[in-house]
Amino acid sequence: MGKNLFKNILVFFIVFLVVMGVFSLFNNSIAEPEEISISGVVDKIQKEEVEKIEVIGTQLTVILKNGEELKSLKEPNDTVSSLLADYDVDQSKMAAVTIEVKENSGFGFWAGAILPFLFPFLLIVAFFWFMMRQVQGANSRAMSFGKSNATDQKKDAPKKKVFFKDVAGVIEAKEELSEIIDFLKNPAKFLSLGATIPKGVLLIGSPGTGKTLLAKAVAGEASVPFFHMSGSEFVEMFVGVGASRVRDLFKKAKKAAPCIVFVDEIDAVGRQRGSGIGGSHDEREQTLNQILVEMDGFDTDTNVIVLAATNRPDILDPALLRPGRFDRRVLLDDPDLNDREAILKVHSKKKPYDDTVNLREVAERTPGLTGADLASVLNEGAILAAKQNKKTISQSDILLSIEKVMLGPERKSRVMNATEKKTIAYHEAGHALVAHVLPNSDPVHKISIISRGQAGGYTLKVPSEDKYLHTKSDFLDEMTVLMGGKVAEQEIFNEISTGPSNDLKQATQIAKKVVTQYGMSEKLGPRTYGEREELIFLGKEIHERRDYSEKTAQLIDQEVSRLLGNAYDSAKKIIKKSRRYLDKIALRLLDKETIERQEFETLLKDLKPSAA
Ligand code: ADP
Ligand code: ZN
């Protein structure tokens, strides 16, 4: 935009110069007559040199007998004859002069009179106009406040259209939505049987699970326009703007019916009303009310279906969920192993892979990643391969990208001194060794002492299959593995470093949950402690209300500490017993910085799991 402004000013300046040039040419082409005073004119008449005097307003043009032209000015109220009489010009000499009085008009006169004033004025106006256009271009949002900037997918290139085949996994969700597609395609079939049309569908799933993608796919399959709008866009600085945007969006949608309106992040406007503390939530409430009004106002045959996405269905205003509004809910789970493989397949199209690539292995290594994460893993892999000027992408590129997406980019620039490096190597070796020995811990896939994101080093454990249920032993082993790092440091250096790790915090959280939420502690018995309540106005903040006595609180503290202590002791036992292997792993790490699963297992092949 800066470039544009500069260009416009330049053009403007050139035009200005040209106009000025033309003007001065024009002015010069008329030889300016000499100007003389009235007494000069009188003098010339006395000498009988004057042929004719033309009078236009106050201007006198004196034409001499020799053809010369002179100019003079008189006062507006005097006539030429009375003026000459005042100067005592001889009657005879006056009679010899023709006096011609001309009308004070004609384009020339007006142009001559006004242009000198008008021209600079016009210039200024033009200049401001140019500036305004620039500002508007940059800031057109400000000029279209109340307008929704919902976009219509149909206007996009057709190749941007999305279909169900582009959405991997989420089979149940697709099944539920196929009814909506059927309806959009063929409303008469439903209406003739007196069925009411669903108006709103709530898509529930964590960020990146493909809610937007799925909504687009519904529009694509039904080949209807798709209007996309995000809840946070509705919430503007000025009260009333959100509501007017909603009105505008639905007006557009009704015109384009049948169509899909997709409201992303509906929780941004659809939180429970009236829970605002400190500061007004008028804007949100008005926006939400407007959405409800619009949805209620649909006629039975209005073919507009509103899909809304959220990852927090629990905080939505109940009014949104009432029949006739968002009464259908479609759940998008985090992808499991098979889904992840399918998603990877969708995104691996058009990417040239060599034959080392094994997407199943990638899927196995990526539990907990969403569709969006997986897409970016494959993208990072392609970037990595391109950086090395390769023609194809290999498995190693993709595997490296997984860690980048999970933990942040490698920070090779971070210089560690020898002691720090050794500390981190032993710390990670401790985690890995304990994880290898304990039967309920996930297998170690990779150990590294290259710092990444926040972590100084890391041990990557990956479950061999997706787990939905966890046992008490799983939790206890997990806590022991987390302690492994600190224990190893203590054993080797007789000292514990701060280390950029939150092992202890994680272990403590697990212990607390085991005791207070899962009822897994014998001492405290099978019940939950503490009512977890979300403070709606703070969004994510979790507030815990105590529903137990002070005495029980002490018991809980004791129990948590006992579990953590036990975990520390068992980690210590394992590491003491297999100290030889700890050294082996740490030395290899110091040498190579990373150890992959196979190498790790060869390194520990004499050490049977559960040998502790
Ligand atoms: P959400 O709206 O749930 O936050 P998106 O629909 O915006 O997530 O997903 C972001 C991106 O992740 C999509 O554009 C797509 O590339 C990828 N993605 C997510 N889920 C899937 C899926 N099930 N199949 C294929 N790609 C997916
Ligand atoms: Zn650690």
JSON list of C-alpha atoms in Angstrom, two decimals, residues 355-458:
[
{"chain": "A", "resi": 355, "resn": "ASP", "atom": "CA", "xyz": [9.96, -45.93, -0.70]},
{"chain": "A", "resi": 356, "resn": "THR", "atom": "CA", "xyz": [11.28, -45.52, 2.83]},
{"chain": "A", "resi": 357, "resn": "VAL", "atom": "CA", "xyz": [8.10, -43.72, 3.78]},
{"chain": "A", "resi": 358, "resn": "ASN", "atom": "CA", "xyz": [5.79, -45.67, 6.05]},
{"chain": "A", "resi": 359, "resn": "LEU", "atom": "CA", "xyz": [2.74, -43.66, 7.03]},
{"chain": "A", "resi": 360, "resn": "ARG", "atom": "CA", "xyz": [1.59, -46.34, 9.48]},
{"chain": "A", "resi": 361, "resn": "GLU", "atom": "CA", "xyz": [4.75, -45.79, 11.49]},
{"chain": "A", "resi": 362, "resn": "VAL", "atom": "CA", "xyz": [4.17, -42.05, 11.40]},
{"chain": "A", "resi": 363, "resn": "ALA", "atom": "CA", "xyz": [0.64, -42.61, 12.68]},
{"chain": "A", "resi": 364, "resn": "GLU", "atom": "CA", "xyz": [1.98, -44.83, 15.46]},
{"chain": "A", "resi": 365, "resn": "ARG", "atom": "CA", "xyz": [4.36, -42.14, 16.57]},
{"chain": "A", "resi": 366, "resn": "THR", "atom": "CA", "xyz": [1.80, -39.38, 16.70]},
{"chain": "A", "resi": 367, "resn": "PRO", "atom": "CA", "xyz": [-0.77, -40.18, 19.40]},
{"chain": "A", "resi": 368, "resn": "GLY", "atom": "CA", "xyz": [-2.58, -37.06, 20.55]},
{"chain": "A", "resi": 369, "resn": "LEU", "atom": "CA", "xyz": [-1.92, -35.10, 17.39]},
{"chain": "A", "resi": 370, "resn": "THR", "atom": "CA", "xyz": [-4.96, -33.74, 15.57]},
{"chain": "A", "resi": 371, "resn": "GLY", "atom": "CA", "xyz": [-5.64, -33.60, 11.85]},
{"chain": "A", "resi": 372, "resn": "ALA", "atom": "CA", "xyz": [-4.21, -30.10, 11.65]},
{"chain": "A", "resi": 373, "resn": "ASP", "atom": "CA", "xyz": [-1.03, -31.23, 13.44]},
{"chain": "A", "resi": 374, "resn": "LEU", "atom": "CA", "xyz": [-0.65, -34.19, 11.09]},
{"chain": "A", "resi": 375, "resn": "ALA", "atom": "CA", "xyz": [-1.10, -31.97, 8.05]},
{"chain": "A", "resi": 376, "resn": "SER", "atom": "CA", "xyz": [1.64, -29.72, 9.34]},
{"chain": "A", "resi": 377, "resn": "VAL", "atom": "CA", "xyz": [3.94, -32.71, 10.10]},
{"chain": "A", "resi": 378, "resn": "LEU", "atom": "CA", "xyz": [3.79, -33.73, 6.44]},
{"chain": "A", "resi": 379, "resn": "ASN", "atom": "CA", "xyz": [4.24, -30.15, 5.35]},
{"chain": "A", "resi": 380, "resn": "GLU", "atom": "CA", "xyz": [7.29, -29.70, 7.57]},
{"chain": "A", "resi": 381, "resn": "GLY", "atom": "CA", "xyz": [8.67, -32.94, 6.14]},
{"chain": "A", "resi": 382, "resn": "ALA", "atom": "CA", "xyz": [8.35, -31.57, 2.63]},
{"chain": "A", "resi": 383, "resn": "ILE", "atom": "CA", "xyz": [10.03, -28.32, 3.65]},
{"chain": "A", "resi": 384, "resn": "LEU", "atom": "CA", "xyz": [12.87, -30.23, 5.28]},
{"chain": "A", "resi": 385, "resn": "ALA", "atom": "CA", "xyz": [13.43, -32.26, 2.11]},
{"chain": "A", "resi": 386, "resn": "ALA", "atom": "CA", "xyz": [13.31, -29.15, -0.05]},
{"chain": "A", "resi": 387, "resn": "LYS", "atom": "CA", "xyz": [15.92, -27.48, 2.15]},
{"chain": "A", "resi": 388, "resn": "GLN", "atom": "CA", "xyz": [18.30, -30.31, 1.33]},
{"chain": "A", "resi": 389, "resn": "ASN", "atom": "CA", "xyz": [17.48, -29.95, -2.39]},
{"chain": "A", "resi": 390, "resn": "LYS", "atom": "CA", "xyz": [16.05, -33.44, -2.55]},
{"chain": "A", "resi": 391, "resn": "LYS", "atom": "CA", "xyz": [13.59, -34.53, -5.23]},
{"chain": "A", "resi": 392, "resn": "THR", "atom": "CA", "xyz": [11.65, -36.83, -2.93]},
{"chain": "A", "resi": 393, "resn": "ILE", "atom": "CA", "xyz": [10.70, -36.88, 0.74]},
{"chain": "A", "resi": 394, "resn": "SER", "atom": "CA", "xyz": [11.98, -39.68, 2.98]},
{"chain": "A", "resi": 395, "resn": "GLN", "atom": "CA", "xyz": [10.71, -41.17, 6.19]},
{"chain": "A", "resi": 396, "resn": "SER", "atom": "CA", "xyz": [13.52, -39.56, 8.16]},
{"chain": "A", "resi": 397, "resn": "ASP", "atom": "CA", "xyz": [12.33, -36.10, 7.09]},
{"chain": "A", "resi": 398, "resn": "ILE", "atom": "CA", "xyz": [8.84, -36.85, 8.34]},
{"chain": "A", "resi": 399, "resn": "LEU", "atom": "CA", "xyz": [10.02, -38.35, 11.61]},
{"chain": "A", "resi": 400, "resn": "LEU", "atom": "CA", "xyz": [12.12, -35.29, 12.34]},
{"chain": "A", "resi": 401, "resn": "SER", "atom": "CA", "xyz": [9.11, -33.12, 11.62]},
{"chain": "A", "resi": 402, "resn": "ILE", "atom": "CA", "xyz": [7.00, -34.95, 14.20]},
{"chain": "A", "resi": 403, "resn": "GLU", "atom": "CA", "xyz": [9.29, -33.75, 16.97]},
{"chain": "A", "resi": 404, "resn": "LYS", "atom": "CA", "xyz": [9.33, -30.28, 15.54]},
{"chain": "A", "resi": 405, "resn": "VAL", "atom": "CA", "xyz": [5.53, -30.13, 15.61]},
{"chain": "A", "resi": 406, "resn": "MET", "atom": "CA", "xyz": [5.26, -31.76, 19.04]},
{"chain": "A", "resi": 407, "resn": "LEU", "atom": "CA", "xyz": [8.05, -29.97, 20.88]},
{"chain": "A", "resi": 408, "resn": "GLY", "atom": "CA", "xyz": [9.00, -26.95, 18.81]},
{"chain": "A", "resi": 409, "resn": "PRO", "atom": "CA", "xyz": [12.01, -26.45, 16.55]},
{"chain": "A", "resi": 410, "resn": "GLU", "atom": "CA", "xyz": [15.46, -27.74, 17.45]},
{"chain": "A", "resi": 411, "resn": "ARG", "atom": "CA", "xyz": [17.62, -25.15, 19.07]},
{"chain": "A", "resi": 412, "resn": "LYS", "atom": "CA", "xyz": [21.00, -26.19, 17.81]},
{"chain": "A", "resi": 413, "resn": "SER", "atom": "CA", "xyz": [22.38, -22.73, 18.46]},
{"chain": "A", "resi": 414, "resn": "ARG", "atom": "CA", "xyz": [22.00, -23.17, 22.18]},
{"chain": "A", "resi": 415, "resn": "VAL", "atom": "CA", "xyz": [25.48, -23.80, 23.47]},
{"chain": "A", "resi": 416, "resn": "MET", "atom": "CA", "xyz": [25.75, -26.11, 26.42]},
{"chain": "A", "resi": 417, "resn": "ASN", "atom": "CA", "xyz": [28.90, -26.51, 28.38]},
{"chain": "A", "resi": 418, "resn": "ALA", "atom": "CA", "xyz": [30.28, -30.00, 28.96]},
{"chain": "A", "resi": 419, "resn": "THR", "atom": "CA", "xyz": [28.81, -30.36, 32.44]},
{"chain": "A", "resi": 420, "resn": "GLU", "atom": "CA", "xyz": [25.35, -29.26, 31.35]},
{"chain": "A", "resi": 421, "resn": "LYS", "atom": "CA", "xyz": [25.43, -31.66, 28.47]},
{"chain": "A", "resi": 422, "resn": "LYS", "atom": "CA", "xyz": [26.46, -34.50, 30.74]},
{"chain": "A", "resi": 423, "resn": "THR", "atom": "CA", "xyz": [23.71, -33.64, 33.22]},
{"chain": "A", "resi": 424, "resn": "ILE", "atom": "CA", "xyz": [21.07, -33.66, 30.52]},
{"chain": "A", "resi": 425, "resn": "ALA", "atom": "CA", "xyz": [22.41, -36.89, 29.05]},
{"chain": "A", "resi": 426, "resn": "TYR", "atom": "CA", "xyz": [22.15, -38.67, 32.40]},
{"chain": "A", "resi": 427, "resn": "HIS", "atom": "CA", "xyz": [18.77, -37.13, 33.11]},
{"chain": "A", "resi": 428, "resn": "GLU", "atom": "CA", "xyz": [17.28, -38.40, 29.86]},
{"chain": "A", "resi": 429, "resn": "ALA", "atom": "CA", "xyz": [19.05, -41.73, 30.22]},
{"chain": "A", "resi": 430, "resn": "GLY", "atom": "CA", "xyz": [17.37, -42.05, 33.62]},
{"chain": "A", "resi": 431, "resn": "HIS", "atom": "CA", "xyz": [13.89, -41.54, 32.12]},
{"chain": "A", "resi": 432, "resn": "ALA", "atom": "CA", "xyz": [14.62, -43.96, 29.30]},
{"chain": "A", "resi": 433, "resn": "LEU", "atom": "CA", "xyz": [16.09, -46.68, 31.49]},
{"chain": "A", "resi": 434, "resn": "VAL", "atom": "CA", "xyz": [13.18, -46.64, 33.95]},
{"chain": "A", "resi": 435, "resn": "ALA", "atom": "CA", "xyz": [10.69, -46.58, 31.11]},
{"chain": "A", "resi": 436, "resn": "HIS", "atom": "CA", "xyz": [12.34, -49.58, 29.52]},
{"chain": "A", "resi": 437, "resn": "VAL", "atom": "CA", "xyz": [12.33, -51.61, 32.71]},
{"chain": "A", "resi": 438, "resn": "LEU", "atom": "CA", "xyz": [8.78, -50.92, 33.90]},
{"chain": "A", "resi": 439, "resn": "PRO", "atom": "CA", "xyz": [6.17, -53.23, 32.37]},
{"chain": "A", "resi": 440, "resn": "ASN", "atom": "CA", "xyz": [3.34, -50.69, 32.18]},
{"chain": "A", "resi": 441, "resn": "SER", "atom": "CA", "xyz": [5.31, -47.90, 30.58]},
{"chain": "A", "resi": 442, "resn": "ASP", "atom": "CA", "xyz": [5.15, -47.12, 26.89]},
{"chain": "A", "resi": 443, "resn": "PRO", "atom": "CA", "xyz": [8.16, -48.18, 24.79]},
{"chain": "A", "resi": 444, "resn": "VAL", "atom": "CA", "xyz": [10.89, -45.60, 24.24]},
{"chain": "A", "resi": 445, "resn": "HIS", "atom": "CA", "xyz": [11.01, -44.43, 20.62]},
{"chain": "A", "resi": 446, "resn": "LYS", "atom": "CA", "xyz": [13.73, -41.86, 20.78]},
{"chain": "A", "resi": 447, "resn": "ILE", "atom": "CA", "xyz": [16.04, -40.10, 23.20]},
{"chain": "A", "resi": 448, "resn": "SER", "atom": "CA", "xyz": [17.72, -36.83, 22.41]},
{"chain": "A", "resi": 449, "resn": "ILE", "atom": "CA", "xyz": [19.79, -34.19, 24.15]},
{"chain": "A", "resi": 450, "resn": "ILE", "atom": "CA", "xyz": [19.29, -31.60, 21.43]},
{"chain": "A", "resi": 451, "resn": "SER", "atom": "CA", "xyz": [17.20, -28.91, 23.03]},
{"chain": "A", "resi": 452, "resn": "ARG", "atom": "CA", "xyz": [13.88, -28.27, 21.46]},
{"chain": "A", "resi": 453, "resn": "GLY", "atom": "CA", "xyz": [11.39, -25.58, 22.40]},
{"chain": "A", "resi": 454, "resn": "GLN", "atom": "CA", "xyz": [11.37, -25.48, 26.18]},
{"chain": "A", "resi": 455, "resn": "ALA", "atom": "CA", "xyz": [12.93, -28.89, 26.75]},
{"chain": "A", "resi": 456, "resn": "GLY", "atom": "CA", "xyz": [16.67, -29.33, 27.26]},
{"chain": "A", "resi": 457, "resn": "GLY", "atom": "CA", "xyz": [16.42, -32.89, 26.04]},
{"chain": "A", "resi": 458, "resn": "TYR", "atom": "CA", "xyz": [13.63, -35.37, 25.70]}
]
